[in-house]
mmCIF file with all atom_site columns, C-alpha atoms in Angstrom:
data_model
loop_
_atom_site.group_PDB
_atom_site.id
_atom_site.type_symbol
_atom_site.label_atom_id
_atom_site.label_alt_id
_atom_site.label_comp_id
_atom_site.label_asym_id
_atom_site.label_entity_id
_atom_site.label_seq_id
_atom_site.pdbx_PDB_ins_code
_atom_site.Cartn_x
_atom_site.Cartn_y
_atom_site.Cartn_z
_atom_site.occupancy
_atom_site.B_iso_or_equiv
_atom_site.pdbx_formal_charge
_atom_site.auth_seq_id
_atom_site.auth_comp_id
_atom_site.auth_asym_id
_atom_site.auth_atom_id
_atom_site.pdbx_PDB_model_num
ATOM 1   C CA . MET A 1 1   ? 44.710 36.039 170.396 1.00 0.00 ? 1   MET A CA 1
ATOM 2   C CA . ALA A 1 2   ? 43.089 32.642 170.885 1.00 0.00 ? 2   ALA A CA 1
ATOM 3   C CA . GLU A 1 3   ? 41.137 31.031 168.070 1.00 0.00 ? 3   GLU A CA 1
ATOM 4   C CA . ILE A 1 4   ? 37.340 31.021 168.299 1.00 0.00 ? 4   ILE A CA 1
ATOM 5   C CA . ILE A 1 5   ? 35.896 27.651 167.266 1.00 0.00 ? 5   ILE A CA 1
ATOM 6   C CA . ASP A 1 6   ? 32.279 27.403 166.081 1.00 0.00 ? 6   ASP A CA 1
ATOM 7   C CA . LEU A 1 7   ? 31.230 24.065 167.594 1.00 0.00 ? 7   LEU A CA 1
ATOM 8   C CA . SER A 1 8   ? 27.606 24.135 166.422 1.00 0.00 ? 8   SER A CA 1
ATOM 9   C CA . GLY A 1 9   ? 28.265 25.319 162.868 1.00 0.00 ? 9   GLY A CA 1
ATOM 10  C CA . ASP A 1 10  ? 25.768 28.170 163.198 1.00 0.00 ? 10  ASP A CA 1
ATOM 11  C CA . GLY A 1 11  ? 27.546 30.433 165.717 1.00 0.00 ? 11  GLY A CA 1
ATOM 12  C CA . GLY A 1 12  ? 25.340 29.152 168.538 1.00 0.00 ? 12  GLY A CA 1
ATOM 13  C CA . VAL A 1 13  ? 28.165 27.558 170.528 1.00 0.00 ? 13  VAL A CA 1
ATOM 14  C CA . LEU A 1 14  ? 31.572 29.202 170.329 1.00 0.00 ? 14  LEU A CA 1
ATOM 15  C CA . LYS A 1 15  ? 34.664 27.925 172.138 1.00 0.00 ? 15  LYS A CA 1
ATOM 16  C CA . THR A 1 16  ? 37.907 29.718 172.901 1.00 0.00 ? 16  THR A CA 1
ATOM 17  C CA . VAL A 1 17  ? 40.631 27.733 174.650 1.00 0.00 ? 17  VAL A CA 1
ATOM 18  C CA . VAL A 1 18  ? 41.893 29.690 177.658 1.00 0.00 ? 18  VAL A CA 1
ATOM 19  C CA . ARG A 1 19  ? 44.337 27.012 178.844 1.00 0.00 ? 19  ARG A CA 1
ATOM 20  C CA . LYS A 1 20  ? 45.257 23.939 176.821 1.00 0.00 ? 20  LYS A CA 1
ATOM 21  C CA . ALA A 1 21  ? 45.278 20.505 178.375 1.00 0.00 ? 21  ALA A CA 1
ATOM 22  C CA . LYS A 1 22  ? 48.401 18.377 178.336 1.00 0.00 ? 22  LYS A CA 1
ATOM 23  C CA . ASP A 1 23  ? 48.794 16.430 175.093 1.00 0.00 ? 23  ASP A CA 1
ATOM 24  C CA . ASP A 1 24  ? 48.209 13.096 176.822 1.00 0.00 ? 24  ASP A CA 1
ATOM 25  C CA . ALA A 1 25  ? 45.109 14.275 178.722 1.00 0.00 ? 25  ALA A CA 1
ATOM 26  C CA . ILE A 1 26  ? 41.954 12.196 178.477 1.00 0.00 ? 26  ILE A CA 1
ATOM 27  C CA . ALA A 1 27  ? 38.669 13.379 176.975 1.00 0.00 ? 27  ALA A CA 1
ATOM 28  C CA . PRO A 1 28  ? 35.050 12.388 177.581 1.00 0.00 ? 28  PRO A CA 1
ATOM 29  C CA . SER A 1 29  ? 34.007 9.296  175.625 1.00 0.00 ? 29  SER A CA 1
ATOM 30  C CA . ASP A 1 30  ? 31.410 6.533  175.627 1.00 0.00 ? 30  ASP A CA 1
ATOM 31  C CA . SER A 1 31  ? 33.486 4.728  178.263 1.00 0.00 ? 31  SER A CA 1
ATOM 32  C CA . LEU A 1 32  ? 34.130 7.944  180.257 1.00 0.00 ? 32  LEU A CA 1
ATOM 33  C CA . PRO A 1 33  ? 30.824 9.872  179.998 1.00 0.00 ? 33  PRO A CA 1
ATOM 34  C CA . LEU A 1 34  ? 30.742 11.335 183.514 1.00 0.00 ? 34  LEU A CA 1
ATOM 35  C CA . VAL A 1 35  ? 32.502 14.685 183.740 1.00 0.00 ? 35  VAL A CA 1
ATOM 36  C CA . ASP A 1 36  ? 33.485 16.927 186.633 1.00 0.00 ? 36  ASP A CA 1
ATOM 37  C CA . VAL A 1 37  ? 33.742 20.636 185.864 1.00 0.00 ? 37  VAL A CA 1
ATOM 38  C CA . HIS A 1 38  ? 34.666 23.861 187.584 1.00 0.00 ? 38  HIS A CA 1
ATOM 39  C CA . TYR A 1 39  ? 32.955 26.893 186.004 1.00 0.00 ? 39  TYR A CA 1
ATOM 40  C CA . GLU A 1 40  ? 31.687 30.448 186.123 1.00 0.00 ? 40  GLU A CA 1
ATOM 41  C CA . GLY A 1 41  ? 28.673 31.601 184.112 1.00 0.00 ? 41  GLY A CA 1
ATOM 42  C CA . THR A 1 42  ? 28.049 35.228 183.144 1.00 0.00 ? 42  THR A CA 1
ATOM 43  C CA . LEU A 1 43  ? 25.412 37.068 181.151 1.00 0.00 ? 43  LEU A CA 1
ATOM 44  C CA . ALA A 1 44  ? 26.927 38.302 177.867 1.00 0.00 ? 44  ALA A CA 1
ATOM 45  C CA . GLU A 1 45  ? 24.895 41.533 177.947 1.00 0.00 ? 45  GLU A CA 1
ATOM 46  C CA . ASN A 1 46  ? 26.335 42.862 181.223 1.00 0.00 ? 46  ASN A CA 1
ATOM 47  C CA . GLY A 1 47  ? 28.986 40.430 182.482 1.00 0.00 ? 47  GLY A CA 1
ATOM 48  C CA . GLU A 1 48  ? 26.958 39.659 185.611 1.00 0.00 ? 48  GLU A CA 1
ATOM 49  C CA . VAL A 1 49  ? 27.915 36.328 187.215 1.00 0.00 ? 49  VAL A CA 1
ATOM 50  C CA . PHE A 1 50  ? 24.803 34.180 187.637 1.00 0.00 ? 50  PHE A CA 1
ATOM 51  C CA . ASP A 1 51  ? 26.423 30.911 188.736 1.00 0.00 ? 51  ASP A CA 1
ATOM 52  C CA . THR A 1 52  ? 29.876 29.738 189.794 1.00 0.00 ? 52  THR A CA 1
ATOM 53  C CA . THR A 1 53  ? 31.706 26.915 191.487 1.00 0.00 ? 53  THR A CA 1
ATOM 54  C CA . HIS A 1 54  ? 34.625 29.238 192.266 1.00 0.00 ? 54  HIS A CA 1
ATOM 55  C CA . GLU A 1 55  ? 33.169 30.729 195.456 1.00 0.00 ? 55  GLU A CA 1
ATOM 56  C CA . ASP A 1 56  ? 33.110 27.424 197.311 1.00 0.00 ? 56  ASP A CA 1
ATOM 57  C CA . ASN A 1 57  ? 35.641 25.625 195.056 1.00 0.00 ? 57  ASN A CA 1
ATOM 58  C CA . SER A 1 58  ? 33.035 22.935 194.381 1.00 0.00 ? 58  SER A CA 1
ATOM 59  C CA . ILE A 1 59  ? 32.822 20.596 191.407 1.00 0.00 ? 59  ILE A CA 1
ATOM 60  C CA . PHE A 1 60  ? 29.744 20.107 189.225 1.00 0.00 ? 60  PHE A CA 1
ATOM 61  C CA . SER A 1 61  ? 29.290 16.574 187.817 1.00 0.00 ? 61  SER A CA 1
ATOM 62  C CA . PHE A 1 62  ? 27.023 15.310 185.043 1.00 0.00 ? 62  PHE A CA 1
ATOM 63  C CA . GLU A 1 63  ? 26.819 12.729 182.280 1.00 0.00 ? 63  GLU A CA 1
ATOM 64  C CA . ILE A 1 64  ? 27.374 14.026 178.770 1.00 0.00 ? 64  ILE A CA 1
ATOM 65  C CA . GLY A 1 65  ? 24.620 13.477 176.231 1.00 0.00 ? 65  GLY A CA 1
ATOM 66  C CA . GLN A 1 66  ? 21.828 12.803 178.726 1.00 0.00 ? 66  GLN A CA 1
ATOM 67  C CA . GLY A 1 67  ? 20.180 16.247 178.602 1.00 0.00 ? 67  GLY A CA 1
ATOM 68  C CA . ALA A 1 68  ? 21.190 16.994 182.198 1.00 0.00 ? 68  ALA A CA 1
ATOM 69  C CA . VAL A 1 69  ? 22.675 20.351 181.162 1.00 0.00 ? 69  VAL A CA 1
ATOM 70  C CA . ILE A 1 70  ? 22.112 22.963 178.457 1.00 0.00 ? 70  ILE A CA 1
ATOM 71  C CA . LYS A 1 71  ? 22.785 21.826 174.866 1.00 0.00 ? 71  LYS A CA 1
ATOM 72  C CA . ALA A 1 72  ? 25.863 24.048 174.605 1.00 0.00 ? 72  ALA A CA 1
ATOM 73  C CA . TRP A 1 73  ? 27.573 22.163 177.432 1.00 0.00 ? 73  TRP A CA 1
ATOM 74  C CA . ASP A 1 74  ? 26.807 18.743 175.917 1.00 0.00 ? 74  ASP A CA 1
ATOM 75  C CA . ILE A 1 75  ? 28.357 19.972 172.664 1.00 0.00 ? 75  ILE A CA 1
ATOM 76  C CA . ALA A 1 76  ? 31.364 21.820 174.138 1.00 0.00 ? 76  ALA A CA 1
ATOM 77  C CA . LEU A 1 77  ? 32.464 19.352 176.834 1.00 0.00 ? 77  LEU A CA 1
ATOM 78  C CA . ARG A 1 78  ? 32.776 16.578 174.220 1.00 0.00 ? 78  ARG A CA 1
ATOM 79  C CA . THR A 1 79  ? 35.555 18.649 172.591 1.00 0.00 ? 79  THR A CA 1
ATOM 80  C CA . MET A 1 80  ? 37.557 19.264 175.767 1.00 0.00 ? 80  MET A CA 1
ATOM 81  C CA . LYS A 1 81  ? 40.313 17.331 177.537 1.00 0.00 ? 81  LYS A CA 1
ATOM 82  C CA . VAL A 1 82  ? 40.954 17.057 181.264 1.00 0.00 ? 82  VAL A CA 1
ATOM 83  C CA . GLY A 1 83  ? 42.865 20.127 182.457 1.00 0.00 ? 83  GLY A CA 1
ATOM 84  C CA . GLU A 1 84  ? 41.588 22.328 179.630 1.00 0.00 ? 84  GLU A CA 1
ATOM 85  C CA . VAL A 1 85  ? 39.915 25.639 180.432 1.00 0.00 ? 85  VAL A CA 1
ATOM 86  C CA . ALA A 1 86  ? 37.675 27.114 177.747 1.00 0.00 ? 86  ALA A CA 1
ATOM 87  C CA . LYS A 1 87  ? 35.382 30.081 177.303 1.00 0.00 ? 87  LYS A CA 1
ATOM 88  C CA . ILE A 1 88  ? 32.070 28.838 175.905 1.00 0.00 ? 88  ILE A CA 1
ATOM 89  C CA . THR A 1 89  ? 29.663 31.406 174.428 1.00 0.00 ? 89  THR A CA 1
ATOM 90  C CA . CYS A 1 90  ? 26.122 30.035 174.180 1.00 0.00 ? 90  CYS A CA 1
ATOM 91  C CA . LYS A 1 91  ? 23.346 31.642 172.137 1.00 0.00 ? 91  LYS A CA 1
ATOM 92  C CA . PRO A 1 92  ? 19.864 31.347 173.714 1.00 0.00 ? 92  PRO A CA 1
ATOM 93  C CA . GLU A 1 93  ? 18.800 28.402 171.541 1.00 0.00 ? 93  GLU A CA 1
ATOM 94  C CA . TYR A 1 94  ? 21.703 26.383 173.005 1.00 0.00 ? 94  TYR A CA 1
ATOM 95  C CA . ALA A 1 95  ? 21.100 27.629 176.558 1.00 0.00 ? 95  ALA A CA 1
ATOM 96  C CA . TYR A 1 96  ? 17.770 28.534 178.194 1.00 0.00 ? 96  TYR A CA 1
ATOM 97  C CA . GLY A 1 97  ? 15.982 29.896 175.101 1.00 0.00 ? 97  GLY A CA 1
ATOM 98  C CA . THR A 1 98  ? 12.958 32.171 175.238 1.00 0.00 ? 98  THR A CA 1
ATOM 99  C CA . ALA A 1 99  ? 12.033 31.024 178.756 1.00 0.00 ? 99  ALA A CA 1
ATOM 100 C CA . GLY A 1 100 ? 15.319 31.907 180.424 1.00 0.00 ? 100 GLY A CA 1
ATOM 101 C CA . SER A 1 101 ? 15.798 30.539 183.932 1.00 0.00 ? 101 SER A CA 1
ATOM 102 C CA . PRO A 1 102 ? 13.772 32.769 186.251 1.00 0.00 ? 102 PRO A CA 1
ATOM 103 C CA . LEU A 1 103 ? 15.544 35.009 188.639 1.00 0.00 ? 103 LEU A CA 1
ATOM 104 C CA . GLU A 1 104 ? 19.067 34.616 187.297 1.00 0.00 ? 104 GLU A CA 1
ATOM 105 C CA . ILE A 1 105 ? 18.816 34.278 183.508 1.00 0.00 ? 105 ILE A CA 1
ATOM 106 C CA . PRO A 1 106 ? 16.473 36.480 181.450 1.00 0.00 ? 106 PRO A CA 1
ATOM 107 C CA . PRO A 1 107 ? 14.672 35.221 178.325 1.00 0.00 ? 107 PRO A CA 1
ATOM 108 C CA . ASN A 1 108 ? 16.779 35.057 175.136 1.00 0.00 ? 108 ASN A CA 1
ATOM 109 C CA . ALA A 1 109 ? 20.046 35.508 177.049 1.00 0.00 ? 109 ALA A CA 1
ATOM 110 C CA . THR A 1 110 ? 23.423 34.748 175.521 1.00 0.00 ? 110 THR A CA 1
ATOM 111 C CA . LEU A 1 111 ? 25.609 33.159 178.184 1.00 0.00 ? 111 LEU A CA 1
ATOM 112 C CA . ILE A 1 112 ? 29.365 32.953 178.602 1.00 0.00 ? 112 ILE A CA 1
ATOM 113 C CA . PHE A 1 113 ? 30.922 30.189 180.675 1.00 0.00 ? 113 PHE A CA 1
ATOM 114 C CA . GLU A 1 114 ? 34.537 29.710 181.618 1.00 0.00 ? 114 GLU A CA 1
ATOM 115 C CA . VAL A 1 115 ? 34.695 25.946 182.115 1.00 0.00 ? 115 VAL A CA 1
ATOM 116 C CA . GLU A 1 116 ? 37.530 23.734 183.341 1.00 0.00 ? 116 GLU A CA 1
ATOM 117 C CA . LEU A 1 117 ? 37.191 20.017 182.661 1.00 0.00 ? 117 LEU A CA 1
ATOM 118 C CA . VAL A 1 118 ? 38.507 18.547 185.910 1.00 0.00 ? 118 VAL A CA 1
ATOM 119 C CA . ALA A 1 119 ? 37.897 14.829 185.312 1.00 0.00 ? 119 ALA A CA 1
ATOM 120 C CA . CYS A 1 120 ? 36.220 12.194 183.141 1.00 0.00 ? 120 CYS A CA 1
ATOM 121 C CA . ARG A 1 121 ? 34.925 9.029  184.765 1.00 0.00 ? 121 ARG A CA 1
ATOM 122 C CA . PRO A 1 122 ? 33.126 5.852  183.791 1.00 0.00 ? 122 PRO A CA 1
ATOM 123 C CA . ARG A 1 123 ? 29.563 5.186  184.956 1.00 0.00 ? 123 ARG A CA 1
ATOM 124 C CA . LYS A 1 124 ? 29.247 3.505  188.346 1.00 0.00 ? 124 LYS A CA 1
ATOM 125 C CA . GLY A 1 125 ? 30.082 -0.148 188.114 1.00 0.00 ? 125 GLY A CA 1
ATOM 126 C CA . SER A 1 126 ? 32.591 0.367  185.292 1.00 0.00 ? 126 SER A CA 1
ATOM 127 C CA . SER A 1 127 ? 36.264 -0.134 186.040 1.00 0.00 ? 127 SER A CA 1
ATOM 128 C CA . VAL A 1 128 ? 38.652 2.735  186.632 1.00 0.00 ? 128 VAL A CA 1
ATOM 129 C CA . GLY A 1 129 ? 42.437 2.742  186.619 1.00 0.00 ? 129 GLY A CA 1
ATOM 130 C CA . SER A 1 130 ? 44.381 3.164  189.802 1.00 0.00 ? 130 SER A CA 1
ATOM 131 C CA . VAL A 1 131 ? 42.511 5.222  192.398 1.00 0.00 ? 131 VAL A CA 1
ATOM 132 C CA . SER A 1 132 ? 45.783 6.653  193.689 1.00 0.00 ? 132 SER A CA 1
ATOM 133 C CA . ASP A 1 133 ? 46.688 7.819  190.167 1.00 0.00 ? 133 ASP A CA 1
ATOM 134 C CA . GLU A 1 134 ? 43.290 9.517  189.901 1.00 0.00 ? 134 GLU A CA 1
ATOM 135 C CA . LYS A 1 135 ? 43.710 11.214 193.285 1.00 0.00 ? 135 LYS A CA 1
ATOM 136 C CA . ALA A 1 136 ? 47.201 12.408 192.342 1.00 0.00 ? 136 ALA A CA 1
ATOM 137 C CA . ARG A 1 137 ? 45.911 13.749 189.025 1.00 0.00 ? 137 ARG A CA 1
ATOM 138 C CA . LEU A 1 138 ? 43.047 15.584 190.732 1.00 0.00 ? 138 LEU A CA 1
ATOM 139 C CA . GLU A 1 139 ? 45.460 17.037 193.297 1.00 0.00 ? 139 GLU A CA 1
ATOM 140 C CA . GLU A 1 140 ? 47.684 18.287 190.462 1.00 0.00 ? 140 GLU A CA 1
ATOM 141 C CA . LEU A 1 141 ? 44.658 19.881 188.769 1.00 0.00 ? 141 LEU A CA 1
ATOM 142 C CA . LYS A 1 142 ? 43.723 21.578 192.043 1.00 0.00 ? 142 LYS A CA 1
ATOM 143 C CA . LYS A 1 143 ? 47.256 23.016 192.294 1.00 0.00 ? 143 LYS A CA 1
ATOM 144 C CA . GLN A 1 144 ? 47.063 24.233 188.687 1.00 0.00 ? 144 GLN A CA 1
ATOM 145 C CA . ARG A 1 145 ? 43.683 25.862 189.374 1.00 0.00 ? 145 ARG A CA 1
ATOM 146 C CA . GLU A 1 146 ? 45.037 27.596 192.487 1.00 0.00 ? 146 GLU A CA 1
ATOM 147 C CA . LEU A 1 147 ? 48.084 28.803 190.546 1.00 0.00 ? 147 LEU A CA 1
ATOM 148 C CA . ALA A 1 148 ? 45.845 30.107 187.738 1.00 0.00 ? 148 ALA A CA 1
ATOM 149 C CA . ALA A 1 149 ? 43.656 31.917 190.291 1.00 0.00 ? 149 ALA A CA 1
ATOM 150 C CA . ALA A 1 150 ? 46.723 33.481 191.920 1.00 0.00 ? 150 ALA A CA 1
ATOM 151 C CA . THR A 1 151 ? 48.063 34.555 188.526 1.00 0.00 ? 151 THR A CA 1
ATOM 152 C CA . LYS A 1 152 ? 44.693 36.058 187.607 1.00 0.00 ? 152 LYS A CA 1
ATOM 153 C CA . GLU A 1 153 ? 44.604 37.954 190.922 1.00 0.00 ? 153 GLU A CA 1
ATOM 154 C CA . GLU A 1 154 ? 48.167 39.234 190.403 1.00 0.00 ? 154 GLU A CA 1
ATOM 155 C CA . GLU A 1 155 ? 47.295 40.434 186.880 1.00 0.00 ? 155 GLU A CA 1
ATOM 156 C CA . LYS A 1 156 ? 44.207 42.204 188.250 1.00 0.00 ? 156 LYS A CA 1
ATOM 157 C CA . LYS A 1 157 ? 46.345 43.895 190.923 1.00 0.00 ? 157 LYS A CA 1
ATOM 158 C CA . LYS A 1 158 ? 48.881 45.046 188.294 1.00 0.00 ? 158 LYS A CA 1
ATOM 159 C CA . ARG A 1 159 ? 46.066 46.472 186.121 1.00 0.00 ? 159 ARG A CA 1
ATOM 160 C CA . GLU A 1 160 ? 44.646 48.341 189.111 1.00 0.00 ? 160 GLU A CA 1
ATOM 161 C CA . GLU A 1 161 ? 48.107 49.730 189.976 1.00 0.00 ? 161 GLU A CA 1
ATOM 162 C CA . ALA A 1 162 ? 48.614 50.804 186.373 1.00 0.00 ? 162 ALA A CA 1
ATOM 163 C CA . LYS A 1 163 ? 45.213 52.550 186.365 1.00 0.00 ? 163 LYS A CA 1
ATOM 164 C CA . ALA A 1 164 ? 46.048 54.345 189.608 1.00 0.00 ? 164 ALA A CA 1
ATOM 165 C CA . ALA A 1 165 ? 49.438 55.449 188.249 1.00 0.00 ? 165 ALA A CA 1
ATOM 166 C CA . ALA A 1 166 ? 47.841 56.704 185.024 1.00 0.00 ? 166 ALA A CA 1
ATOM 167 C CA . ALA A 1 167 ? 45.189 58.594 186.996 1.00 0.00 ? 167 ALA A CA 1
ATOM 168 C CA . ALA A 1 168 ? 47.910 60.178 189.153 1.00 0.00 ? 168 ALA A CA 1
ATOM 169 C CA . ARG A 1 169 ? 49.834 61.292 186.032 1.00 0.00 ? 169 ARG A CA 1
ATOM 170 C CA . VAL A 1 170 ? 46.692 62.823 184.525 1.00 0.00 ? 170 VAL A CA 1
ATOM 171 C CA . GLN A 1 171 ? 45.908 64.588 187.805 1.00 0.00 ? 171 GLN A CA 1
ATOM 172 C CA . ALA A 1 172 ? 49.482 65.887 188.008 1.00 0.00 ? 172 ALA A CA 1
ATOM 173 C CA . LYS A 1 173 ? 49.201 67.289 184.464 1.00 0.00 ? 173 LYS A CA 1
ATOM 174 C CA . LEU A 1 174 ? 45.875 68.932 185.297 1.00 0.00 ? 174 LEU A CA 1
ATOM 175 C CA . ASP A 1 175 ? 47.333 70.410 188.489 1.00 0.00 ? 175 ASP A CA 1
ATOM 176 C CA . ALA A 1 176 ? 50.357 71.675 186.532 1.00 0.00 ? 176 ALA A CA 1
ATOM 177 C CA . LYS A 1 177 ? 48.084 73.364 183.962 1.00 0.00 ? 177 LYS A CA 1
ATOM 178 C CA . LYS A 1 178 ? 46.070 75.011 186.745 1.00 0.00 ? 178 LYS A CA 1
ATOM 179 C CA . GLY A 1 179 ? 49.292 76.258 188.317 1.00 0.00 ? 179 GLY A CA 1
ATOM 180 C CA . LYS A 1 180 ? 50.542 77.789 185.017 1.00 0.00 ? 180 LYS A CA 1
ATOM 181 C CA . GLY A 1 181 ? 47.311 79.722 184.569 1.00 0.00 ? 181 GLY A CA 1
ATOM 182 C CA . LYS A 1 182 ? 47.598 81.501 187.937 1.00 0.00 ? 182 LYS A CA 1
ATOM 183 C CA . GLY A 1 183 ? 48.976 84.995 187.891 1.00 0.00 ? 183 GLY A CA 1
ATOM 184 C CA . LYS A 1 184 ? 48.547 85.570 184.149 1.00 0.00 ? 184 LYS A CA 1
ATOM 185 C CA . GLY A 1 185 ? 46.533 88.590 183.274 1.00 0.00 ? 185 GLY A CA 1
ATOM 186 C CA . LYS A 1 186 ? 46.290 89.815 186.862 1.00 0.00 ? 186 LYS A CA 1
#
């Protein structure tokens, strides 16, 4: 099982790496503070999805450390590398606190995000390496994401088939027991 890392030191922001980045992958830094992420957010209490970029395969971009996102994201994304997928569990004080975010997120909600760091970029006006290299890297990440989604779907299908087979075996046993009971004592 994957290691759970306490990023905040008080259990408020927990990270579990779902997929490691390549060893030579880049990470957010002072020179690369803009990040692009792909994510899905769920409520810890019931698993309900309240926000996702998966439905339309969009990317969410923000600058780390500017307060543009919840505290947990500013803390967690600093520890990630491009290509990494991590599960981030955020206690209310590192998310939306006692106010929540009306309609989707209730007050004092613990949130769970599965976040993929897609890219790190410099602020506008700063220099970037080769644009073609960046496009190729992003295309490779897109392929990896599609492969991961297909693998996840295949695993889900196998679990459903296994459940159906188990249910059929149980039903067959129940039917066999009913059949044995007929005729006795009559």
